[in-house]
Amino acid sequence: MTDEEPPAAEQLALIRATARKAKPRTWRGAQLAEGLPVARVLVDKGLLHLDQFFDYAVPAAMDADARPGVRVRVRFGARVVKGRREGGTLHDGFVVERRADSDYAGPLAPLAQVLSDEVVLTPSLLALCRQVADRYAGALADVVQLAVPPRMARAERDPSPEPLPAPAPPEPGSWARYATGPAYLQALARGDIPRAVWLALPGPHWPAELARAIAATLASGRGALAVLPDGRSVARADAALTELLGAGHHVMLTADAGPEERYRRWLAVSRGAVRAVVGTRAAMFAPVADLGLVALWDDGDSSHAEPHAPQPHARDVLLLRAAEERTAFLLGGLTSTVEGAQLVDSGWALPLAATRDEVRAAAPLIRTVGDADQARDAAARAARLPSLAWQVTRDALAIGPVLVQVPRRGYVPKLACDSCRTAARCAACAGPLELREQGGTPSCGWCGRPAADWHCQECGGFRLRAQVVGARRTAEELGRAFPRVPVRTSGRDTVLASVGAAPALVIATPGAEPVADGAGYAAALLLDGWALLNRPDLRAGEEALRRWAAAAALVRPAGEGGTVLVLAEPTLRPVQALVRWDPAGHAVRELAERAELRFPPVSRMASVSGPAGAVAELLALVRLPPGTDQLGPVPAPGGGERLLLRVPPGNGAALAVALKVGQVARAARGGGEPVSVRLDPTDIG
DNA sequence: AGCACGCCGACT
DNA sequence: GTCGGCGTGCTC
């Protein structure tokens, strides 16, 4: 996060350094480019662990085209047979530098082909990729593959539109509801680099607010980039931006545009023709010229984590960009992650929140039904829904649609206390307990300790259960109980963007809730309370609050009759935070707890997994930063084993470097079976 | 990751 | 003698 320290970088530079200079020689003595006859090339695939550049000779005919940043093809892996080069397969790559000489002592192979004269891997994009690779102990080529889209020749042939002049600074609009909102916009429009963690008010205004932040940055003559978790939210931001500025100032970078159109838009950004980008995860690398603002919406959404190696998270990539490219930063959401709270806590970013009066005016009424209430409720035992739920639904259906949030399939804890349903955790390290075989002894998913004498920390119970839910069926029952009301469903395969303002029951899984036209939903029933809260995940509380707030924000304010009913214990921290609509307080308390328990993100973690021998081998080569804890190893789900490494705050970069140095050293000794290294893994339980 | 080189044992 | 086992090391 903000703990990167310089000595680590020197260590990496050392392992990258190569031998002495040599005059470029080439294999067949072909005619070479006169001025700078050497091209330093990043080879796209192969040697993934070696992670280094290779020098090639530039034939005279390619002198003009082989500029830094263009795509080339090179022969790689050739062998010398009787003084002649033979074999070698063609690989794609990028020229990263033109030079007068090479560090490589041997003869240089010539570039095979310049694929295109389009400069795609610009120096600043390369620098960003390098930083991301280092941050995650990954290979540069892997990051470049994430950052530069595949070439589509047709899109390259077409010229990009002429850039538009900077727009006028926008009016504050609904930003006036936030104490420092108008000042934040003014700072952006002035060309400053304000950094904020923005807690958005519930309701439909956040896309327009995000659009105004982008417009204010454009007004300063700089570019802006906003990353959102899914196509629906990008579409909302896009619509708001188009309404504010018209078309032409921005592009949408999402997967559903198709590869060619997407590359066309990416090129418009890369060429400086378009200065603002709204997009999903991959847009985090968008090469916006003279970037003035990076914005991220709802950083707790898991789709901000890139699944491909080295699995960078959009929040971290944008934090790197904000620091390196000296830009403003806006982390927005209805709730805050602990990482967001940490940015405020460290003083790096300022909170951007509304007054309590504005919160009260915007939020719906939140009511709760706990287990004790349900036990007393005869109707609930029969129909599995408390009578308050029936009452709220009946009343709300008189004035508008009702949203029913049900748990997603497979979204249940592995093991929980049989009596109070609290997730079962390891007594030694608080990792999640798992049952590896039927009837066996549960053991910790982190440190592997068996938990034969487990008892519940909350209620003292000693029986464990694997959880099952029937909430979807409950929702269906609800539909049958109101036969004249239409039932719409949104989830998994069919996600609705919006529903009408007329009374209806809208059943949705978390994250797939449609926006209700008009005033918003009259009520929401959150049926997934205990399933969300009891997940064996560090983020269970944060995630529950995030999902509840997302649903509750679609409900009209309490003053207009909006009601939210959450089926969860009212004494639990996330439930209280929802009732009081105090996401900031919740995040601050979660952060304090993580610090106390030495959990991420206060401590940083890496997971090392692979065949047992290989993990031990890598570990022997790694010089871990002082104070590193080793948790495990435990058997990994896909075979082999997994080890967690935990370092104190401020040592994240050192841990990444140590692991990278170890990986390279191990590869140089003949490698063997590969070991996967991941920083800040998201699935550690 | 490929892929050739090399230094060992069993075969026509 | 020669074919081929895969252990080892290099790739601009």
XYZ file of C-alpha atoms (C1' of nucleotides) in Angstrom:
709
model
C 0.000 0.000 0.000
C 1.870 3.105 1.120
C 4.782 1.217 2.647
C 7.125 0.857 -0.325
C 10.681 1.665 0.640
C 13.666 2.327 -1.645
C 16.414 -0.172 -0.551
C 14.296 -3.001 -1.920
C 14.416 -1.452 -5.377
C 18.219 -1.451 -5.341
C 18.272 -5.158 -4.659
C 16.052 -5.731 -7.682
C 18.192 -3.495 -9.875
C 21.161 -5.623 -8.841
C 19.639 -8.862 -10.026
C 18.680 -7.189 -13.281
C 22.174 -5.804 -13.964
C 24.141 -7.579 -16.679
C 27.801 -7.772 -17.725
C 30.047 -5.494 -19.774
C 29.434 -3.611 -23.005
C 30.305 -5.079 -26.375
C 30.160 -3.801 -29.887
C 27.078 -5.187 -31.564
C 27.877 -8.035 -33.880
C 25.305 -9.907 -35.800
C 25.107 -13.376 -37.196
C 25.232 -12.904 -40.899
C 26.792 -9.458 -40.820
C 23.668 -7.965 -42.378
C 23.332 -4.229 -42.991
C 22.483 -2.629 -39.631
C 20.836 0.627 -38.693
C 23.470 3.346 -38.464
C 22.610 5.507 -35.452
C 21.314 3.104 -32.815
C 21.850 -0.423 -34.135
C 20.652 -2.221 -30.980
C 17.026 -2.719 -29.909
C 16.372 -3.829 -26.337
C 13.325 -6.091 -26.473
C 10.830 -7.393 -23.934
C 10.046 -10.891 -25.179
C 6.408 -11.655 -24.568
C 6.495 -15.327 -23.547
C 8.990 -17.960 -22.523
C 11.536 -17.327 -19.736
C 8.784 -16.169 -17.494
C 10.907 -16.462 -14.387
C 14.048 -14.900 -15.860
C 12.228 -11.640 -16.432
C 14.843 -9.738 -18.407
C 15.282 -7.856 -21.667
C 17.132 -9.208 -24.708
C 19.138 -7.182 -27.215
C 18.650 -7.573 -30.949
C 20.379 -6.005 -33.925
C 18.266 -3.569 -35.926
C 18.476 -4.145 -39.696
C 18.851 -0.890 -41.644
C 15.467 -1.431 -43.262
C 13.757 -1.386 -39.822
C 15.690 1.604 -38.462
C 12.802 4.055 -38.711
C 10.017 1.716 -37.576
C 11.685 -0.027 -34.636
C 10.939 2.769 -32.187
C 10.643 2.168 -28.443
C 7.159 0.913 -27.679
C 6.344 -0.868 -30.957
C 5.482 -4.535 -31.292
C 8.133 -6.720 -32.946
C 8.726 -10.370 -33.697
C 12.068 -11.935 -32.798
C 13.683 -15.339 -33.068
C 14.387 -16.755 -29.681
C 16.092 -19.886 -28.445
C 18.297 -20.443 -31.501
C 21.364 -22.663 -31.372
C 24.780 -22.495 -33.051
C 25.382 -25.448 -35.350
C 28.715 -25.454 -37.209
C 29.043 -21.691 -36.973
C 25.512 -21.080 -38.261
C 22.414 -20.094 -36.330
C 19.665 -22.606 -36.561
C 16.162 -22.957 -35.240
C 14.722 -20.451 -32.812
C 11.019 -19.859 -32.651
C 9.312 -16.581 -33.406
C 8.060 -14.661 -30.387
C 6.167 -11.431 -30.058
C 7.777 -8.681 -28.075
C 8.079 -4.943 -27.576
C 11.037 -2.662 -28.258
C 11.716 -0.942 -24.944
C 14.832 1.025 -25.925
C 17.121 1.830 -28.859
C 20.805 1.813 -28.001
C 24.245 2.332 -29.527
C 25.650 -0.804 -27.900
C 24.699 -3.955 -26.040
C 25.563 -5.386 -22.637
C 25.499 -8.800 -24.220
C 28.913 -10.151 -25.207
C 27.721 -12.577 -27.872
C 26.540 -11.837 -31.385
C 23.058 -10.314 -31.688
C 20.273 -11.834 -33.742
C 18.440 -9.358 -35.957
C 14.850 -8.307 -35.320
C 12.670 -10.556 -37.445
C 9.876 -8.059 -38.101
C 8.372 -4.805 -36.894
C 4.693 -5.758 -36.590
C 3.298 -2.258 -36.515
C 4.580 1.285 -36.172
C 2.005 2.037 -33.443
C 3.770 2.900 -30.174
C 1.788 0.928 -27.581
C 4.199 0.263 -24.713
C 5.109 3.874 -23.955
C 7.865 4.628 -21.418
C 5.353 5.602 -18.746
C 3.225 2.485 -19.316
C 6.379 0.364 -19.171
C 7.380 2.049 -15.913
C 3.932 1.336 -14.463
C 4.120 -2.325 -15.510
C 7.572 -2.607 -13.946
C 6.259 -1.196 -10.664
C 3.276 -3.513 -10.646
C 5.508 -6.510 -11.403
C 7.804 -5.588 -8.502
C 4.890 -4.938 -6.158
C 3.552 -8.446 -6.781
C 6.864 -10.293 -7.191
C 5.706 -11.064 -10.721
C 7.189 -11.029 -14.206
C 7.151 -7.848 -16.289
C 5.946 -9.720 -19.378
C 2.880 -10.956 -17.486
C 1.918 -7.434 -16.449
C 2.501 -6.035 -19.950
C 0.154 -8.669 -21.290
C -2.533 -7.351 -18.936
C -1.797 -3.718 -19.797
C -1.535 -3.785 -23.596
C -4.496 -5.264 -25.460
C -3.875 -7.647 -28.354
C -3.318 -5.994 -31.707
C -6.245 -5.574 -34.089
C -4.819 -4.337 -37.379
C -8.059 -2.823 -38.621
C -8.461 -0.674 -35.498
C -4.894 0.596 -35.924
C -5.489 1.677 -39.520
C -8.340 4.001 -38.617
C -7.425 7.484 -37.403
C -8.570 8.515 -33.916
C -10.864 11.530 -33.518
C -9.468 15.003 -32.928
C -9.134 15.763 -29.197
C -11.786 18.115 -27.804
C -10.805 21.270 -25.913
C -11.047 21.087 -22.115
C -14.610 21.633 -20.839
C -15.587 24.329 -18.347
C -15.432 23.327 -14.652
C -18.726 21.694 -13.574
C -21.110 23.057 -10.944
C -20.910 21.174 -7.616
C -24.431 19.738 -8.077
C -25.129 17.021 -5.494
C -21.508 17.270 -4.270
C -22.848 20.166 -2.193
C -24.256 17.524 0.183
C -20.706 16.643 1.262
C -18.906 19.059 3.596
C -15.715 19.160 1.519
C -17.297 18.116 -1.799
C -17.276 21.466 -3.625
C -13.728 22.163 -2.390
C -12.591 18.786 -3.708
C -14.017 19.585 -7.157
C -12.416 23.026 -7.145
C -9.040 21.518 -6.276
C -9.345 19.124 -9.221
C -10.343 21.931 -11.585
C -7.385 24.011 -10.347
C -4.910 21.261 -11.225
C -4.216 20.148 -7.650
C -3.924 16.520 -6.553
C -6.414 16.075 -3.690
C -6.683 12.512 -2.345
C -9.927 11.384 -0.769
C -11.842 8.367 0.484
C -15.405 9.191 -0.437
C -18.363 7.661 1.384
C -21.221 8.167 -1.038
C -24.719 8.845 0.248
C -27.319 6.181 -0.476
C -29.418 6.950 -3.515
C -28.949 7.374 -7.251
C -26.537 10.321 -7.380
C -23.090 8.756 -7.140
C -22.604 8.233 -10.908
C -23.255 11.928 -11.521
C -20.883 12.836 -8.686
C -18.158 10.631 -10.145
C -18.787 12.246 -13.546
C -18.366 15.720 -12.039
C -15.022 14.751 -10.499
C -13.862 13.557 -13.930
C -15.184 16.704 -15.623
C -13.444 18.938 -13.069
C -10.143 17.176 -13.811
C -10.663 17.586 -17.572
C -11.335 21.277 -16.952
C -7.809 21.575 -15.523
C -6.442 20.320 -18.857
C -5.530 16.898 -17.450
C -6.859 13.400 -18.107
C -8.905 11.202 -15.760
C -9.441 7.497 -15.196
C -12.259 5.794 -13.273
C -12.374 2.046 -12.633
C -15.674 0.429 -11.630
C -16.446 -3.175 -10.741
C -18.786 -4.238 -13.543
C -20.324 -3.309 -16.873
C -23.532 -2.044 -15.236
C -21.787 0.484 -13.022
C -19.533 1.568 -15.898
C -22.642 2.122 -18.017
C -24.133 4.316 -15.281
C -20.957 6.397 -15.017
C -20.806 6.626 -18.816
C -24.398 7.848 -19.007
C -23.771 10.455 -16.308
C -20.633 11.689 -18.054
C -22.394 11.903 -21.407
C -25.224 13.850 -19.802
C -22.749 16.264 -18.226
C -20.269 16.775 -21.098
C -21.787 15.160 -24.182
C -19.944 12.445 -26.107
C -16.311 12.656 -27.204
C -14.515 13.561 -23.989
C -14.387 9.992 -22.732
C -14.429 6.331 -23.712
C -15.800 3.250 -21.987
C -13.293 0.399 -21.693
C -15.193 -2.801 -20.912
C -15.066 -6.364 -22.155
C -18.511 -6.309 -23.750
C -17.443 -3.881 -26.490
C -15.596 -6.732 -28.262
C -11.830 -6.909 -28.876
C -11.633 -4.697 -31.960
C -13.800 -1.860 -30.679
C -12.074 -2.073 -27.353
C -8.641 -1.751 -29.007
C -9.922 1.159 -31.088
C -10.936 2.995 -27.915
C -7.712 2.048 -26.161
C -5.774 3.503 -29.113
C -7.763 6.726 -28.907
C -6.600 6.990 -25.287
C -3.019 5.958 -26.043
C -2.814 8.502 -28.902
C -4.064 11.274 -26.628
C -7.242 11.795 -28.644
C -9.476 11.016 -25.647
C -8.586 12.173 -22.167
C -11.034 10.417 -19.866
C -11.658 6.698 -19.353
C -14.364 4.872 -17.433
C -13.931 1.135 -17.418
C -13.695 -2.156 -15.610
C -10.599 -3.697 -14.026
C -8.348 -3.888 -17.117
C -8.807 -0.132 -17.628
C -6.600 0.408 -14.559
C -3.625 0.358 -16.951
C -5.205 2.713 -19.514
C -2.409 4.963 -20.828
C -4.209 8.262 -20.235
C -1.918 11.136 -21.169
C -1.138 13.678 -18.446
C -3.258 11.824 -15.918
C -4.769 14.110 -13.281
C -7.176 11.827 -11.407
C -7.513 8.129 -10.710
C -10.852 7.082 -9.255
C -12.017 3.684 -8.041
C -15.616 2.846 -7.226
C -16.506 0.187 -4.631
C -13.047 -1.243 -4.022
C -14.493 -4.025 -1.863
C -15.972 -5.698 -4.950
C -13.971 -8.849 -5.655
C -13.930 -8.197 -9.407
C -11.322 -5.498 -8.836
C -8.807 -8.303 -8.267
C -7.245 -9.398 -11.563
C -7.331 -13.202 -11.800
C -4.321 -13.450 -14.121
C -0.732 -13.484 -12.853
C 0.523 -11.661 -10.890
C -3.049 -10.912 -9.799
C -2.782 -7.170 -9.244
C -5.670 -5.400 -7.520
C -7.086 -2.268 -9.152
C -6.812 -0.348 -5.885
C -3.099 -1.037 -5.596
C -2.403 -0.300 -9.250
C -4.246 3.022 -8.990
C -2.397 3.843 -5.764
C 0.883 3.224 -7.575
C -0.269 5.464 -10.433
C -1.425 8.217 -8.091
C 2.023 8.280 -6.478
C 4.109 7.818 -9.623
C 2.123 10.048 -11.978
C 1.356 12.560 -9.238
C -2.417 12.478 -9.648
C -5.438 13.116 -7.509
C -7.096 10.034 -6.007
C -10.721 9.262 -5.294
C -11.734 6.011 -3.628
C -15.521 5.973 -3.589
C -18.192 3.630 -2.337
C -21.264 3.366 -0.162
C -19.069 1.645 2.414
C -15.354 1.559 3.082
C -12.908 -1.310 2.995
C -10.261 -1.549 5.717
C -7.779 -0.492 3.050
C -9.790 2.683 2.498
C -9.876 3.302 6.254
C -6.123 2.765 6.360
C -5.550 5.434 3.691
C -7.448 7.884 5.873
C -5.856 6.644 9.104
C -2.353 7.132 7.719
C -3.244 10.639 6.611
C -2.515 9.851 2.957
C -6.114 10.567 1.971
C -8.796 12.758 3.508
C -12.312 11.560 4.288
C -14.993 12.936 1.971
C -18.291 12.327 3.759
C -21.696 13.910 4.206
C -23.033 15.443 7.412
C -25.303 13.346 9.662
C -28.285 15.450 8.544
C -27.657 14.589 4.880
C -27.233 10.913 5.801
C -30.547 10.932 7.693
C -32.276 12.590 4.750
C -30.978 10.027 2.237
C -31.015 6.709 4.104
C -33.988 4.344 4.467
C -35.265 3.105 7.830
C -33.352 -0.026 8.830
C -35.075 -2.675 10.964
C -33.638 -5.964 12.195
C -34.896 -9.412 13.112
C -32.498 -11.474 15.187
C -32.562 -15.181 16.039
C -34.235 -14.519 19.404
C -37.066 -12.586 17.721
C -37.512 -15.394 15.224
C -37.583 -18.051 17.935
C -40.442 -16.227 19.663
C -42.305 -15.901 16.411
C -44.648 -18.822 15.659
C -45.300 -17.632 12.105
C -41.578 -17.597 11.379
C -41.165 -21.229 12.415
C -43.950 -22.281 10.131
C -43.107 -20.186 7.083
C -39.412 -19.599 7.825
C -39.965 -15.846 7.512
C -40.654 -13.602 10.515
C -44.040 -11.923 10.633
C -42.349 -8.517 10.464
C -41.053 -9.462 7.006
C -44.584 -10.207 5.806
C -45.829 -6.961 7.263
C -43.072 -4.816 5.751
C -43.539 -6.468 2.367
C -47.318 -6.058 2.396
C -47.102 -2.371 3.359
C -44.370 -1.587 0.858
C -46.052 -3.333 -2.064
C -48.838 -0.784 -1.711
C -46.457 1.992 -2.814
C -43.720 0.433 -4.937
C -41.389 -2.486 -5.719
C -39.759 -4.588 -3.003
C -36.224 -5.923 -3.307
C -35.426 -9.314 -1.780
C -31.729 -10.060 -1.422
C -31.008 -13.789 -1.159
C -27.619 -15.468 -0.638
C -25.689 -16.598 -3.671
C -25.255 -20.342 -4.089
C -22.075 -21.602 -2.491
C -21.927 -18.510 -0.346
C -22.046 -20.299 2.956
C -19.402 -20.902 5.601
C -17.390 -24.063 5.607
C -17.846 -24.826 9.306
C -19.829 -22.983 11.940
C -20.994 -23.420 15.519
C -24.065 -25.637 15.532
C -25.892 -23.592 18.136
C -25.076 -19.942 17.327
C -23.842 -20.275 13.688
C -20.655 -18.280 14.295
C -17.891 -19.272 11.868
C -15.428 -21.691 13.463
C -11.907 -20.307 13.775
C -8.528 -21.667 14.864
C -7.731 -20.956 18.517
C -4.055 -20.376 17.691
C -4.142 -18.075 14.653
C -7.851 -17.371 14.020
C -7.724 -18.992 10.571
C -10.879 -20.724 9.274
C -11.468 -24.320 10.287
C -11.914 -26.848 7.511
C -12.989 -30.459 7.358
C -10.735 -32.311 4.925
C -12.516 -35.646 5.132
C -15.912 -36.755 6.328
C -15.820 -37.602 10.029
C -12.192 -36.455 10.374
C -10.791 -33.868 12.754
C -11.280 -30.267 11.618
C -8.043 -28.357 11.078
C -7.005 -24.774 10.422
C -6.893 -23.664 6.792
C -3.988 -21.348 7.554
C -1.631 -23.039 10.025
C -2.854 -26.620 9.719
C -3.237 -27.220 13.464
C -5.912 -29.818 14.217
C -8.792 -28.493 16.310
C -9.902 -31.638 18.119
C -11.072 -29.815 21.258
C -12.747 -26.915 19.462
C -15.387 -24.914 21.247
C -17.231 -21.797 20.154
C -15.745 -18.470 21.322
C -19.184 -16.869 21.292
C -21.506 -19.319 23.028
C -19.253 -22.130 24.272
C -20.933 -24.682 22.015
C -18.769 -27.594 20.896
C -20.666 -29.020 17.925
C -19.813 -28.002 14.370
C -22.079 -27.969 11.381
C -21.605 -27.469 7.654
C -24.063 -24.795 6.613
C -26.957 -25.012 4.159
C -29.417 -22.304 3.178
C -32.941 -22.282 1.936
C -33.417 -18.582 1.341
C -34.147 -18.871 -2.354
C -37.036 -21.137 -1.519
C -38.148 -18.632 1.084
C -38.225 -15.974 -1.609
C -40.333 -18.221 -3.801
C -42.786 -18.692 -0.944
C -42.956 -14.948 -0.636
C -43.909 -14.734 -4.310
C -46.707 -17.258 -3.842
C -48.026 -15.294 -0.886
C -48.616 -12.239 -3.086
C -50.095 -13.873 -6.205
C -51.141 -10.667 -7.965
C -47.668 -9.084 -7.694
C -45.196 -9.767 -10.526
C -41.946 -11.473 -9.494
C -38.714 -10.582 -11.263
C -35.400 -12.321 -10.596
C -31.898 -11.028 -11.179
C -28.768 -13.062 -10.603
C -26.030 -15.252 -12.055
C -26.977 -15.597 -15.726
C -29.662 -12.924 -16.081
C -28.780 -9.648 -14.416
C -31.379 -6.904 -14.791
C -30.117 -3.323 -14.972
C -33.391 -1.806 -13.800
C -37.025 -2.513 -12.965
C -40.097 -0.284 -13.204
C -41.587 1.827 -10.434
C -44.734 -0.330 -10.153
C -45.195 -2.774 -7.242
C -43.234 -5.988 -7.837
C -41.145 -8.495 -5.918
C -37.568 -8.350 -7.189
C -35.475 -11.333 -6.091
C -31.746 -10.732 -6.516
C -28.451 -12.166 -5.389
C -25.950 -9.693 -3.902
C -24.349 -7.535 -6.581
C -27.126 -8.178 -9.106
C -29.755 -5.850 -7.637
C -31.495 -3.856 -10.386
C -32.016 -0.124 -9.902
C -35.719 0.701 -9.401
C -37.038 3.512 -11.597
C -38.741 6.503 -10.045
C -38.304 6.984 -6.307
C -36.536 3.642 -5.791
C -37.663 0.529 -3.946
C -40.283 0.924 -1.261
C -38.546 -1.738 0.829
C -35.774 -4.310 0.808
C -35.628 -7.636 2.635
C -32.082 -8.791 3.282
C -32.451 -12.529 3.819
C -28.818 -13.465 3.547
C -27.682 -12.061 6.879
C -26.194 -15.040 8.635
C -24.872 -16.614 5.422
C -22.889 -13.457 4.706
C -21.760 -12.886 8.264
C -20.644 -16.406 9.033
C -18.308 -16.858 6.108
C -14.849 -17.955 7.228
C -13.363 -14.859 5.698
C -11.530 -11.930 7.201
C -13.799 -9.649 5.239
C -17.086 -11.273 6.227
C -18.306 -8.261 8.232
C -17.066 -5.709 5.733
C -18.551 -7.687 2.850
C -21.921 -8.142 4.554
C -22.198 -4.416 5.211
C -21.076 -3.648 1.649
C -23.766 -5.854 0.136
C -26.503 -4.700 2.479
C -25.634 -1.055 1.837
C -25.688 -1.686 -1.929
C -29.253 -3.013 -1.646
C -30.378 -0.444 0.933
C -29.050 2.435 -1.202
C -31.616 1.502 -3.870
C -34.462 2.007 -1.401
C -36.136 5.403 -1.082
C -35.282 7.528 1.996
C -37.050 6.853 5.299
C -38.898 10.152 4.891
C -40.576 8.756 1.771
C -41.457 5.467 3.464
C -38.370 3.463 2.490
C -37.745 0.503 4.835
C -35.041 -2.133 4.935
C -35.414 -5.293 6.973
C -32.266 -7.278 7.665
C -32.495 -10.788 9.075
C -29.432 -10.719 11.286
C -28.539 -10.378 14.936
C -28.950 -6.674 15.812
C -25.995 -6.748 18.220
C -23.457 -7.648 15.505
C -21.095 -4.896 14.407
C -22.024 -4.756 10.689
C -25.720 -4.816 11.546
C -25.287 -1.902 13.926
C -23.306 -0.007 11.308
C -26.150 -0.523 8.815
C -28.817 0.565 11.305
C -26.927 3.774 12.094
C -25.660 4.090 8.493
C -22.131 4.517 9.774
C -19.844 2.745 7.292
C -16.853 4.894 8.291
C -17.087 3.854 11.926
C -17.352 0.223 10.911
C -14.251 0.380 8.723
C -12.268 2.145 11.436
C -13.151 -0.547 13.981
C -12.343 -3.339 11.525
C -8.989 -1.697 10.836
C -8.182 -1.471 14.552
C -9.032 -5.133 14.959
C -6.882 -6.175 12.039
C -3.969 -4.235 13.460
C -4.422 -5.913 16.816
C -4.604 -9.407 15.332
C -1.762 -8.638 12.891
C -3.976 -9.348 9.914
C -3.731 -7.738 6.462
C -3.756 -5.033 5.274
C -1.997 -3.711 8.374
C 0.403 -6.617 8.157
C 1.100 -7.769 4.620
C 0.911 -11.387 3.516
C 2.175 -13.571 0.703
C 1.177 -17.103 -0.140
C 3.724 -19.556 -1.518
C 2.324 -22.734 -3.001
C 3.523 -25.691 -5.014
C 4.904 -29.215 -4.548
C 6.145 -29.714 -0.982
C 9.832 -30.018 -1.889
C 9.742 -27.030 -4.207
C 8.141 -24.748 -1.588
C 10.846 -25.696 0.932
C 13.520 -25.184 -1.734
C 12.307 -21.673 -2.524
C 12.000 -20.815 1.136
C 15.620 -21.851 1.716
C 16.732 -19.347 -0.951
C 14.692 -16.440 0.372
C 16.067 -13.960 2.877
C 12.858 -12.952 4.601
C 12.526 -9.508 6.173
C 12.988 -9.448 9.957
C 9.818 -10.221 11.875
C 8.321 -12.474 9.182
C 5.853 -15.061 10.491
C 5.449 -18.383 8.758
C 1.950 -19.861 8.901
C 1.716 -23.451 7.745
C 2.487 -25.132 5.456
C -0.893 -26.768 4.949
C -1.992 -29.112 2.145
C -3.186 -26.968 -0.781
C -6.606 -27.587 -2.377
C -5.125 -28.501 -5.785
C -2.408 -30.766 -4.335
C 0.996 -29.763 -3.001
C 1.139 -27.361 -0.102
C 0.685 -23.746 0.776
C 2.604 -21.518 3.136
C 1.596 -18.067 4.298
C 4.194 -15.438 5.089
C 3.253 -12.444 7.160
C 5.389 -9.327 7.605
C 4.962 -6.323 9.911
C 3.609 -3.039 8.494
C 6.039 -1.334 6.132
C 7.709 -4.561 4.985
C 5.443 -5.477 2.081
C 7.836 -4.307 -0.612
C 10.765 -6.042 1.074
C 8.797 -9.285 1.194
C 7.927 -9.002 -2.520
C 11.564 -8.365 -3.436
C 12.836 -11.216 -1.273
C 10.426 -13.646 -2.905
C 11.231 -12.394 -6.389
C 14.988 -12.723 -5.773
C 14.388 -16.241 -4.464
C 12.297 -17.199 -7.503
C 14.946 -15.925 -9.904
C 17.744 -17.654 -7.981
C 15.826 -20.905 -7.983
C 15.066 -20.668 -11.705
C 18.762 -20.018 -12.389
C 19.667 -23.257 -10.555
C 17.635 -25.325 -12.898
C 14.213 -24.545 -11.541
C 12.311 -27.761 -11.138
C 8.624 -27.692 -10.393
C 7.193 -24.181 -10.380
C 6.224 -22.441 -7.163
C 3.441 -19.882 -7.244
C 3.988 -16.704 -5.244
C 1.103 -14.336 -4.593
C 1.151 -11.111 -2.661
C -1.889 -10.037 -0.696
C -3.802 -13.186 -1.668
C -7.543 -12.705 -1.474
C -8.625 -16.278 -0.766
C -6.760 -17.095 2.412
C -9.937 -17.484 4.422
C 9.506 -23.430 -21.336
C 11.864 -25.845 -25.340
C 15.888 -27.849 -27.152
C 20.411 -29.492 -28.097
C 24.460 -31.045 -26.010
C 26.867 -34.711 -23.445
C 28.371 -38.630 -20.981
C 26.642 -43.271 -19.664
C 24.787 -48.542 -20.802
C 22.809 -52.388 -24.263
C 22.305 -53.533 -28.981
C 23.321 -55.242 -34.304
C 31.036 -49.036 -33.017
C 26.287 -46.615 -32.430
C 21.683 -45.640 -30.680
C 19.388 -43.210 -27.231
C 18.594 -42.609 -21.740
C 17.337 -37.836 -19.991
C 20.507 -34.625 -16.730
C 22.222 -29.822 -17.517
C 22.400 -25.318 -19.266
C 21.384 -21.650 -22.491
C 18.488 -18.672 -24.980
C 19.986 -11.662 -27.227
